Amino acid sequence: MSNLSTKQSQNILITGGAGFIGSNFVHHWCNNYSSDRVIVLDALTYAGNRQNLGNLEGQENFKFVEGNIGDRPLIDKLLKAENIDTVAHFAAESHVDRSILGPDAFIQTNVIGTFTLLESFRHYWHDQGKPENYRFLHVSTDEVYGSLEPDDPAFTETTPYAPNSPYSASKAGSDHLARAYYHTYNVPTIITNCSNNYGPYHFPEKLIPLMCINILLGKPLPVYGDGQNIRDWLYVGDHCSALETVIKRGKPGETYNIGGNNEVKNIDLVTMLCDLMDELAPNLPIKPAKQLITFVKDRPGHDRRYAIDATKIKTELGWTPQETVEGGLRKTIQWYLDNQDWWQPLLSQEYQEYYQKVYGN
Ligand code: NAD
Ligand code: DAU
């Protein structure tokens, strides 16, 4: 999906654009709308990495601003100075296990930070005369809907919210604010709730990169609980094209669910990764990699199953995912094999301390 609209170029502010999905989206946007001006605002937390932006820095239509979404004076200044018409809001604390260890940052960034951004955008949009083409895209997660039983129907946009972790509760809070800003002030917010992404630039703490890296290092592959939890996997490029579609064609005040129709049990996914790594990676320290699978203590409050019903975005906006799980995993594994210089430095002292806290010895 590209160039969905012929309308004049945009000035887009992308928060969290140095993170995993945000940076993929920045590349996607710059490739498809090269005359648009793209501003990335990112606080560069442990999950933010300027290298993810590659050679975009230095290009005329691109600007990186290091800063916090909770910094109201900075946001006020930025919206005005850059004449922003579209905000794509990715910035968040995103890892469930970290939210269990320490929820504070999740409330600060995901709730208060989103509130600050919305409030700044509301005043700015009002002062500009409430232009009809302005958009505030709030990027959220399927985790706000809680956990499904094996035979439950997939989440739709009307499934009641039932978040179970501090992460998902904080995202739910931010979703409610984005919704309220449309209903109360007519601010043109749109919310997307997406399932699990994977692909390039995924921080090593998350399941798929963690397993790829541990296989390369010959380390145990920690599968939580009985490994029967189910996630609905979506290649990050498909998420980016869905978000592009929503910005171009979505209706303010609406919510769109985004998913890959790819429900897989964790143990099956890890096994698939092991088999693909055996095939694609030269000189693995332990082969077959399956031998490394180790069942470990479950994540507290671990949601059993997520599944997205993406009928609305398909029928109303014409978006469908393109990538299969096997195709997406092959590309992802190849990227981690080709980009060891990217992930090696991320296994820092801070990361080792985090790893120790979650997995022990
Ligand atoms: P990530 O953790 O990889 O990146 C988050 C980025 O936000 C980082 O660059 C970080 O530096 C930045 N950031 C954090 N706090 C900030 C602050 N206060 N001010 C400015 N920048 C800040 O996250 P991700 O996986 O790319 O997720 C991006 C968004 O998509 C999040 O809102 C997340 O909830 C949502 N989401 C993620 C997934 C997924 O599978 N990863 C699925 C659905 C929705
Ligand atoms: O569903 C969307 C969400 O997907 C996003 O909102 C989150 O930001 C993103 O982190 C992701 O959350 P999950 O908790 O589902 O992803 P994670 O990669 O942490 O874990 C995926 C599954 O694998 C989950 O059932 C827990 C399990 N797991 C994870 C890790 C890190 C393990 O079994 N072992 C592990 O070491």
Coordinates of C-alpha atoms and ligand atoms in Angstrom, one line a residue:
M1 CA 0.0 0.0 0.0
S2 CA 1.5 3.4 -0.9
N3 CA 0.5 6.9 -1.9
L4 CA -3.1 6.4 -0.9
S5 CA -3.9 10.0 -1.4
T6 CA -2.9 12.7 -3.9
K7 CA -3.6 15.5 -1.5
Q8 CA -0.9 18.0 -0.8
S9 CA 2.1 17.1 1.3
Q10 CA 1.9 16.7 5.0
N11 CA 4.0 17.7 8.0
I12 CA 3.9 14.6 10.2
L13 CA 5.1 14.3 13.8
I14 CA 6.0 10.8 14.7
T15 CA 6.4 10.2 18.4
G16 CA 8.5 7.2 19.5
G17 CA 10.0 7.1 15.9
A18 CA 13.3 5.7 17.2
G19 CA 11.6 2.6 18.6
F20 CA 10.7 -0.7 16.9
I21 CA 7.4 0.0 15.1
G22 CA 7.9 3.8 15.1
S23 CA 11.2 3.5 13.1
N24 CA 9.7 1.0 10.7
F25 CA 6.9 3.5 10.2
V26 CA 9.3 6.4 9.6
H27 CA 11.0 4.5 6.9
H28 CA 7.7 3.4 5.4
W29 CA 6.4 7.0 5.3
C30 CA 9.6 8.5 4.0
N31 CA 9.7 5.9 1.2
N32 CA 6.2 6.5 0.1
Y33 CA 5.8 10.2 0.7
S34 CA 9.2 11.7 0.0
S35 CA 7.9 15.2 -0.3
D36 CA 6.3 15.2 3.2
R37 CA 8.2 16.7 6.1
V38 CA 8.8 14.1 8.8
I39 CA 9.6 15.1 12.4
V40 CA 10.5 12.4 14.9
L41 CA 10.1 13.1 18.6
D42 CA 11.7 10.5 20.8
A43 CA 13.0 10.5 24.4
L44 CA 15.6 7.8 23.6
T45 CA 14.8 5.6 26.5
Y46 CA 16.5 2.2 26.6
A47 CA 14.2 1.1 23.7
G48 CA 14.9 4.1 21.5
N49 CA 17.9 4.0 19.1
R50 CA 18.8 6.7 16.6
Q51 CA 20.6 4.0 14.5
N52 CA 17.1 2.7 13.6
L53 CA 16.6 5.8 11.5
G54 CA 19.6 5.0 9.3
N55 CA 20.6 7.6 6.9
L56 CA 17.4 9.7 7.2
E57 CA 19.1 12.1 9.6
G58 CA 20.7 14.8 7.5
Q59 CA 18.1 14.7 4.8
E60 CA 16.2 17.9 4.1
N61 CA 12.7 16.8 4.9
F62 CA 13.6 15.0 8.0
K63 CA 14.3 16.2 11.6
F64 CA 15.0 14.3 14.8
V65 CA 14.1 15.9 18.1
E66 CA 15.2 14.3 21.3
G67 CA 12.5 15.0 23.9
N68 CA 9.7 13.7 26.0
I69 CA 6.0 13.6 25.1
G70 CA 5.3 14.9 28.6
D71 CA 7.2 18.1 28.0
R72 CA 4.3 20.5 27.2
P73 CA 6.3 23.6 26.3
L74 CA 8.4 21.5 23.9
I75 CA 5.3 20.0 22.2
D76 CA 3.6 23.3 22.0
K77 CA 6.6 24.8 20.3
L78 CA 7.2 21.9 17.9
L79 CA 3.6 21.6 16.6
K80 CA 3.6 25.3 15.8
A81 CA 7.1 25.7 14.5
E82 CA 6.8 22.7 12.2
N83 CA 3.2 23.4 11.1
I84 CA 2.2 19.8 12.0
D85 CA -1.0 18.5 10.5
T86 CA -0.7 14.8 11.4
V87 CA 0.5 13.2 14.6
A88 CA 1.3 9.5 14.6
H89 CA 1.7 8.7 18.3
F90 CA 3.8 5.6 19.0
A91 CA 5.9 6.7 22.0
A92 CA 5.2 4.4 24.9
E93 CA 6.7 2.1 27.4
S94 CA 5.9 -1.1 25.6
H95 CA 7.1 -4.2 27.5
V96 CA 4.7 -6.2 29.7
D97 CA 7.5 -7.7 31.9
R98 CA 9.0 -4.3 32.6
S99 CA 5.6 -3.0 33.6
I100 CA 5.3 -5.8 36.1
L101 CA 8.8 -5.0 37.6
G102 CA 8.0 -1.2 37.7
P103 CA 4.8 0.3 36.5
D104 CA 5.6 4.0 37.2
A105 CA 7.2 4.8 33.9
F106 CA 4.2 3.3 32.1
I107 CA 1.8 5.6 33.9
Q108 CA 4.0 8.6 33.3
T109 CA 4.6 8.0 29.6
N110 CA 1.5 6.1 28.4
V111 CA -1.1 8.0 30.4
I112 CA 0.3 11.4 31.4
G113 CA 2.5 11.7 28.3
T114 CA -0.4 10.9 26.0
F115 CA -2.6 13.3 27.9
T116 CA 0.0 16.1 27.5
L117 CA 0.3 15.4 23.8
L118 CA -3.5 15.4 23.3
E119 CA -3.9 18.6 25.3
S120 CA -1.2 20.4 23.3
F121 CA -2.6 19.2 20.0
R122 CA -6.1 20.2 21.0
H123 CA -5.1 23.8 21.6
Y124 CA -2.9 24.0 18.6
W125 CA -5.6 22.5 16.3
H126 CA -8.1 25.0 17.8
D127 CA -5.8 27.9 17.3
Q128 CA -5.3 26.9 13.6
G129 CA -9.1 27.1 13.0
K130 CA -9.8 23.4 13.5
P131 CA -8.6 22.3 10.0
E132 CA -10.5 19.3 8.7
N133 CA -7.5 17.5 7.3
Y134 CA -5.6 17.3 10.7
R135 CA -5.3 13.9 12.3
F136 CA -4.1 12.5 15.6
L137 CA -3.4 8.8 15.2
H138 CA -3.1 7.0 18.6
V139 CA -1.3 3.7 18.1
S140 CA -2.5 1.1 20.6
T141 CA -2.7 -2.6 21.3
D142 CA -5.0 -5.5 21.4
E143 CA -3.9 -6.2 25.0
V144 CA -6.5 -3.6 26.2
Y145 CA -9.2 -6.2 25.5
G146 CA -7.8 -8.7 28.0
S147 CA -7.5 -12.4 27.5
L148 CA -9.5 -14.8 25.4
E149 CA -10.6 -18.4 26.1
P150 CA -9.7 -20.9 23.4
D151 CA -13.1 -20.8 21.7
D152 CA -14.0 -17.2 22.3
P153 CA -14.5 -15.1 19.1
A154 CA -11.6 -12.7 18.2
F155 CA -11.6 -9.1 19.6
T156 CA -13.7 -6.6 17.6
E157 CA -13.7 -2.8 18.1
T158 CA -16.7 -3.2 20.4
T159 CA -15.1 -5.8 22.7
P160 CA -15.2 -4.3 26.3
Y161 CA -11.9 -3.2 27.7
A162 CA -10.4 -5.6 30.3
P163 CA -6.7 -4.9 30.6
N164 CA -4.7 -7.3 32.9
S165 CA -1.2 -5.8 33.2
P166 CA 0.1 -2.4 34.2
Y167 CA 1.2 -2.0 30.6
S168 CA -2.2 -2.8 29.1
A169 CA -4.0 -0.8 31.8
S170 CA -1.9 2.3 30.9
K171 CA -2.6 1.8 27.2
A172 CA -6.3 1.5 28.0
G173 CA -6.2 4.7 29.9
S174 CA -4.5 6.5 27.0
D175 CA -7.1 5.0 24.5
H176 CA -9.9 6.4 26.7
L177 CA -8.3 9.8 26.6
A178 CA -7.9 9.8 22.8
R179 CA -11.5 8.7 22.5
A180 CA -12.8 11.4 24.9
Y181 CA -10.9 14.1 23.1
Y182 CA -12.9 13.4 19.9
H183 CA -16.2 13.1 21.7
T184 CA -15.7 16.1 23.9
Y185 CA -13.7 18.5 21.8
N186 CA -14.0 17.0 18.3
V187 CA -10.2 16.7 18.1
P188 CA -9.7 14.4 15.1
T189 CA -8.3 11.4 16.9
I190 CA -8.3 7.9 15.5
I191 CA -7.3 4.8 17.6
T192 CA -5.8 1.6 16.3
N193 CA -5.5 -1.6 18.3
C194 CA -3.0 -4.0 16.9
S195 CA -1.8 -7.5 17.7
N196 CA 1.8 -8.7 18.2
N197 CA 4.3 -7.2 15.7
Y198 CA 7.6 -8.7 14.7
G199 CA 10.4 -7.7 12.2
P200 CA 13.5 -5.6 12.0
Y201 CA 14.6 -3.3 14.8
H202 CA 12.6 -5.3 17.4
F203 CA 14.3 -4.8 20.8
P204 CA 16.0 -8.0 22.2
E205 CA 13.7 -8.2 25.2
K206 CA 10.6 -9.3 23.2
L207 CA 9.9 -13.0 22.4
I208 CA 11.0 -13.3 18.8
P209 CA 14.3 -11.3 18.9
L210 CA 15.1 -12.8 22.3
M211 CA 14.8 -16.3 20.9
C212 CA 16.8 -15.5 17.8
I213 CA 19.6 -13.9 19.7
N214 CA 19.7 -16.7 22.4
I215 CA 19.8 -19.3 19.7
L216 CA 22.8 -17.5 18.1
L217 CA 24.5 -17.3 21.5
G218 CA 23.6 -20.9 22.5
K219 CA 21.6 -19.8 25.5
P220 CA 18.4 -21.3 26.9
L221 CA 15.2 -20.3 25.3
P222 CA 12.9 -19.4 28.2
V223 CA 9.2 -20.3 27.4
Y224 CA 6.8 -19.0 30.0
G225 CA 4.5 -21.5 31.8
D226 CA 3.2 -24.3 29.6
G227 CA 3.9 -22.5 26.3
Q228 CA 0.3 -22.8 25.2
N229 CA -0.4 -19.0 25.2
I230 CA -1.5 -17.8 21.9
R231 CA -0.6 -14.5 20.1
D232 CA -1.8 -13.2 16.7
W233 CA 1.4 -12.3 14.8
L234 CA 1.7 -9.5 12.3
Y235 CA 4.7 -8.5 10.3
V236 CA 5.7 -4.9 11.2
G237 CA 5.6 -3.8 7.5
D238 CA 1.9 -4.9 7.4
H239 CA 1.2 -2.8 10.5
C240 CA 2.8 0.2 8.9
S241 CA 0.7 -0.1 5.7
A242 CA -2.4 -0.4 7.9
L243 CA -1.5 2.8 9.8
E244 CA -0.8 4.6 6.5
T245 CA -4.3 3.5 5.4
V246 CA -5.9 4.7 8.6
I247 CA -4.2 8.1 8.4
K248 CA -5.3 8.5 4.8
R249 CA -8.7 7.0 4.8
G250 CA -9.8 6.5 8.4
K251 CA -12.6 8.4 10.1
P252 CA -11.9 10.6 13.1
G253 CA -13.5 9.3 16.2
E254 CA -13.2 5.7 15.0
T255 CA -11.2 2.7 16.3
Y256 CA -9.7 0.1 13.9
N257 CA -8.4 -3.3 14.9
I258 CA -5.3 -4.5 13.1
G259 CA -4.2 -8.1 13.0
G260 CA -2.5 -10.8 11.0
N261 CA -5.0 -13.7 11.2
N262 CA -2.0 -15.6 12.4
E263 CA -2.8 -17.2 15.8
V264 CA 0.1 -19.3 17.0
K265 CA 0.9 -21.0 20.3
N266 CA 4.1 -19.7 21.8
I267 CA 5.7 -23.2 21.9
D268 CA 4.9 -23.7 18.2
L269 CA 6.3 -20.3 17.3
V270 CA 9.6 -21.0 19.2
T271 CA 9.9 -24.4 17.6
M272 CA 9.3 -22.9 14.2
L273 CA 12.0 -20.3 15.0
C274 CA 14.4 -23.1 16.0
D275 CA 13.9 -25.0 12.8
L276 CA 14.3 -21.9 10.6
M277 CA 17.5 -20.9 12.5
D278 CA 18.9 -24.4 12.0
E279 CA 18.3 -23.8 8.3
L280 CA 19.4 -20.2 7.9
A281 CA 22.1 -19.6 10.5
P282 CA 25.6 -20.9 9.8
N283 CA 27.7 -22.4 12.7
L284 CA 25.1 -22.4 15.5
P285 CA 26.7 -23.3 18.8
I286 CA 23.9 -25.8 19.6
K287 CA 22.1 -27.6 16.9
P288 CA 19.3 -28.5 16.6
A289 CA 18.4 -25.3 18.4
K290 CA 15.3 -27.0 19.8
Q291 CA 17.5 -28.5 22.5
L292 CA 17.7 -25.1 24.1
I293 CA 13.9 -24.8 24.8
T294 CA 13.4 -24.4 28.6
F295 CA 10.1 -24.0 30.3
V296 CA 10.3 -21.3 33.0
K297 CA 8.1 -19.7 35.7
D298 CA 5.1 -18.1 34.1
R299 CA 4.6 -14.3 33.7
P300 CA 2.3 -13.1 36.5
G301 CA -1.2 -12.5 35.1
H302 CA -0.1 -13.9 31.7
D303 CA -2.9 -13.4 29.2
R304 CA -3.8 -16.8 27.6
R305 CA -4.9 -15.8 24.1
Y306 CA -5.2 -12.7 21.8
A307 CA -6.9 -12.8 18.5
I308 CA -7.9 -9.8 16.3
D309 CA -11.0 -9.6 14.1
A310 CA -9.8 -7.2 11.4
T311 CA -13.0 -7.2 9.4
K312 CA -13.7 -3.4 9.9
I313 CA -10.4 -2.2 8.5
K314 CA -10.7 -4.6 5.6
T315 CA -14.3 -3.8 4.6
E316 CA -14.2 0.0 5.4
L317 CA -10.7 0.9 4.4
G318 CA -9.6 -2.0 2.1
W319 CA -6.5 -3.1 4.1
T320 CA -5.4 -6.7 4.5
P321 CA -2.1 -8.1 5.7
Q322 CA 0.3 -9.4 3.0
E323 CA 2.9 -11.5 4.9
T324 CA 2.6 -15.1 6.0
V325 CA 4.2 -16.1 9.4
E326 CA 6.8 -18.2 7.8
G327 CA 7.7 -15.6 5.2
G328 CA 7.9 -12.9 7.8
L329 CA 9.9 -15.0 10.2
R330 CA 12.4 -15.8 7.5
K331 CA 12.9 -12.2 6.7
T332 CA 13.2 -11.3 10.3
I333 CA 15.7 -14.0 11.1
Q334 CA 17.8 -13.0 8.1
W335 CA 17.8 -9.4 9.3
Y336 CA 19.0 -10.4 12.8
L337 CA 21.7 -12.6 11.1
D338 CA 22.8 -9.6 8.9
N339 CA 22.7 -7.0 11.7
Q340 CA 24.6 -8.4 14.6
D341 CA 26.2 -5.0 14.9
W342 CA 22.8 -3.5 15.7
W343 CA 21.8 -5.9 18.5
Q344 CA 25.1 -6.8 20.1
P345 CA 25.4 -3.4 21.8
L346 CA 21.9 -3.6 23.1
L347 CA 22.8 -6.5 25.3
S348 CA 24.2 -3.9 27.7
Q349 CA 24.8 -4.0 31.5
E350 CA 21.3 -2.5 31.9
Y351 CA 19.8 -5.3 29.8
Q352 CA 21.7 -8.0 31.7
E353 CA 20.4 -6.6 35.0
Y354 CA 16.8 -6.6 33.5
Y355 CA 17.4 -10.2 32.2
Q356 CA 18.6 -11.4 35.6
K357 CA 15.5 -9.9 37.3
V358 CA 13.0 -11.6 34.9
Y359 CA 14.7 -14.9 34.3
G360 CA 17.1 -15.3 37.3
N361 CA 19.9 -17.7 36.5
Ligands
NAD1 P1 9.3 0.4 21.6 O1 9.4 0.2 23.1 O2 10.2 -0.4 20.7 O3 9.5 1.9 21.3 C1 9.0 3.0 22.0 C2 9.7 4.2 21.6 O4 9.1 5.3 22.4 C3 11.2 4.3 22.0 O5 11.9 4.8 20.9 C4 11.3 5.2 23.2 O6 12.5 5.9 23.3 C5 10.1 6.1 22.9 N1 9.6 6.7 24.2 C6 9.3 6.1 25.3 N2 8.9 7.0 26.3 C7 8.9 8.2 25.7 C8 8.5 9.5 26.1 N3 8.1 9.7 27.3 N4 8.6 10.5 25.2 C9 9.1 10.3 23.9 N5 9.5 9.1 23.5 C10 9.4 8.0 24.3 O7 7.8 0.2 21.3 P2 7.1 -0.5 20.0 O8 7.0 -2.0 20.2 O9 7.7 0.1 18.8 O10 5.6 0.1 20.2 C11 5.2 1.3 19.6 C12 3.8 1.6 19.9 O11 3.0 0.6 19.4 C13 3.4 1.6 21.4 O12 2.5 2.6 21.7 C14 2.8 0.2 21.7 O13 1.9 0.2 22.8 C15 2.1 0.0 20.4 N6 2.0 -1.5 20.0 C16 3.1 -2.3 20.0 C17 2.9 -3.6 19.5 C18 4.0 -4.6 19.5 O14 3.9 -5.8 19.2 N7 5.3 -4.1 19.7 C19 1.6 -4.1 19.1 C20 0.6 -3.2 19.1 C21 0.8 -1.9 19.6
DAU2 O1 -0.4 -7.8 21.6 C1 0.4 -6.6 21.3 C2 1.5 -6.5 22.3 O2 2.5 -7.5 22.0 C3 2.1 -5.1 22.4 O3 1.1 -4.2 22.9 C4 3.3 -5.1 23.3 O4 3.9 -3.8 23.3 C5 4.3 -6.1 22.9 O5 5.4 -6.2 23.7 C6 3.6 -7.5 22.8 O6 3.3 -8.0 24.1 P1 3.4 -9.5 24.5 O7 3.6 -9.6 26.0 O8 2.5 -10.4 23.8 O9 4.9 -9.8 23.8 P2 6.2 -10.5 24.3 O10 7.1 -10.6 23.1 O11 6.7 -10.0 25.5 O12 5.7 -12.0 24.5 C7 5.0 -12.8 23.5 C8 4.5 -14.1 24.2 O13 5.7 -14.9 24.5 C9 3.8 -13.9 25.5 O14 2.8 -14.9 25.6 C10 4.8 -14.1 26.6 C11 5.7 -15.1 25.9 N1 7.2 -15.1 26.3 C12 7.8 -13.8 26.2 C13 9.1 -13.7 26.5 C14 9.8 -12.4 26.4 C15 7.9 -16.2 26.7 O15 7.3 -17.3 26.8 N2 9.2 -16.0 27.0 C16 9.8 -14.9 27.0 O16 11.0 -14.8 27.3

